[in-house]
């Protein structure tokens, strides 16, 4: 019997994100290219007599609201088991940042439990959509994917090979719900960027330049209106010729570098302007 499963739960960035419609259920239809980066939480799941979720350091999720516990309950419910497991999460991904940290933990819990409970037959991506819109991508295990619908349709794309980005955290938290609620019709226009990236990945013709030219996000407008630090960070970076794009609903921003050296150069420049910046590789 499998005793415990330990996994890395990576952060994601949205290389491009288009909101195409508002749905009757209050959610929005999206088209986005997601990619993991080499910044990850550590998730360990073990069989246990009841459900325990330990998150360190404590990120202050309200009881019952953390996605990892919900993942245990959803999978257990789907296969008619008791929701009993010991889940330990070591957080490294900032919370409510647009990096999908909580969703990645939930995706990792689903994958670990399917192994422990020996249920490789369960469609984890479909179950994941009932936990949160970003969870299906992580449940799929893809490193890069074209994601559509509310987030429940995940089409994995070929890994582009070594690609380097710089992640910038302007400070502050943004609730995804608030950012979507502040979206106006003239914020839209990123769909062409999403399609260009999806096609580039599918054909294996992705370059840093293609990524930079198409890194558009329809949620940038509303996120900037709700969090002035985003526009300030982008303006500061622009003075040095660096374009910062928004990941998800923010506030995290990213720049696409030419290579690792360039990522370190951009990181140094941005830090000198007072921004919190870290170089990362895509994938991982
Ligand atoms: O699915 P999740 O719980 O992560 O979504 C948080 C909130 O973000 C939703 O309540 C909704 O207001 C908004 N959202 C949306 N359309 C999506 C994903 C999220 O409107 N595709």
GROMACS .gro file of C-alpha atoms and ligand atoms in nm, residues 26-28 30 132-133 150 176-177 180, ligand 1:
model
   31
   26UNK     CA    1  -2.155   3.493  -1.306
   27UNK     CA    2  -1.828   3.342  -1.427
   28UNK     CA    3  -1.644   3.455  -1.739
   30UNK     CA    4  -1.156   3.271  -2.080
  132UNK     CA    5  -1.169   2.640  -0.860
  133UNK     CA    6  -1.112   2.774  -1.211
  150UNK     CA    7  -1.419   2.886  -1.718
  176UNK     CA    8  -0.993   3.744  -0.832
  177UNK     CA    9  -1.364   3.807  -0.792
  180UNK     CA   10  -1.344   4.026  -1.279
  285LIG     O1   11  -1.315   2.970  -0.972
  285LIG     P1   12  -1.259   3.058  -0.865
  285LIG     O2   13  -1.322   3.031  -0.731
  285LIG     O3   14  -1.112   3.059  -0.860
  285LIG     O4   15  -1.301   3.206  -0.906
  285LIG     C1   16  -1.299   3.313  -0.815
  285LIG     C2   17  -1.390   3.422  -0.868
  285LIG     O5   18  -1.334   3.479  -0.987
  285LIG     C3   19  -1.527   3.373  -0.910
  285LIG     O6   20  -1.616   3.379  -0.801
  285LIG     C4   21  -1.565   3.472  -1.019
  285LIG     O7   22  -1.615   3.590  -0.963
  285LIG     C5   23  -1.433   3.504  -1.084
  285LIG     N1   24  -1.406   3.423  -1.205
  285LIG     C6   25  -1.479   3.449  -1.321
  285LIG     N2   26  -1.455   3.375  -1.434
  285LIG     C7   27  -1.362   3.278  -1.433
  285LIG     C8   28  -1.286   3.251  -1.316
  285LIG     C9   29  -1.312   3.327  -1.205
  285LIG     O8   30  -1.564   3.538  -1.323
  285LIG     N3   31  -1.341   3.207  -1.544
   0.00000   0.00000   0.00000
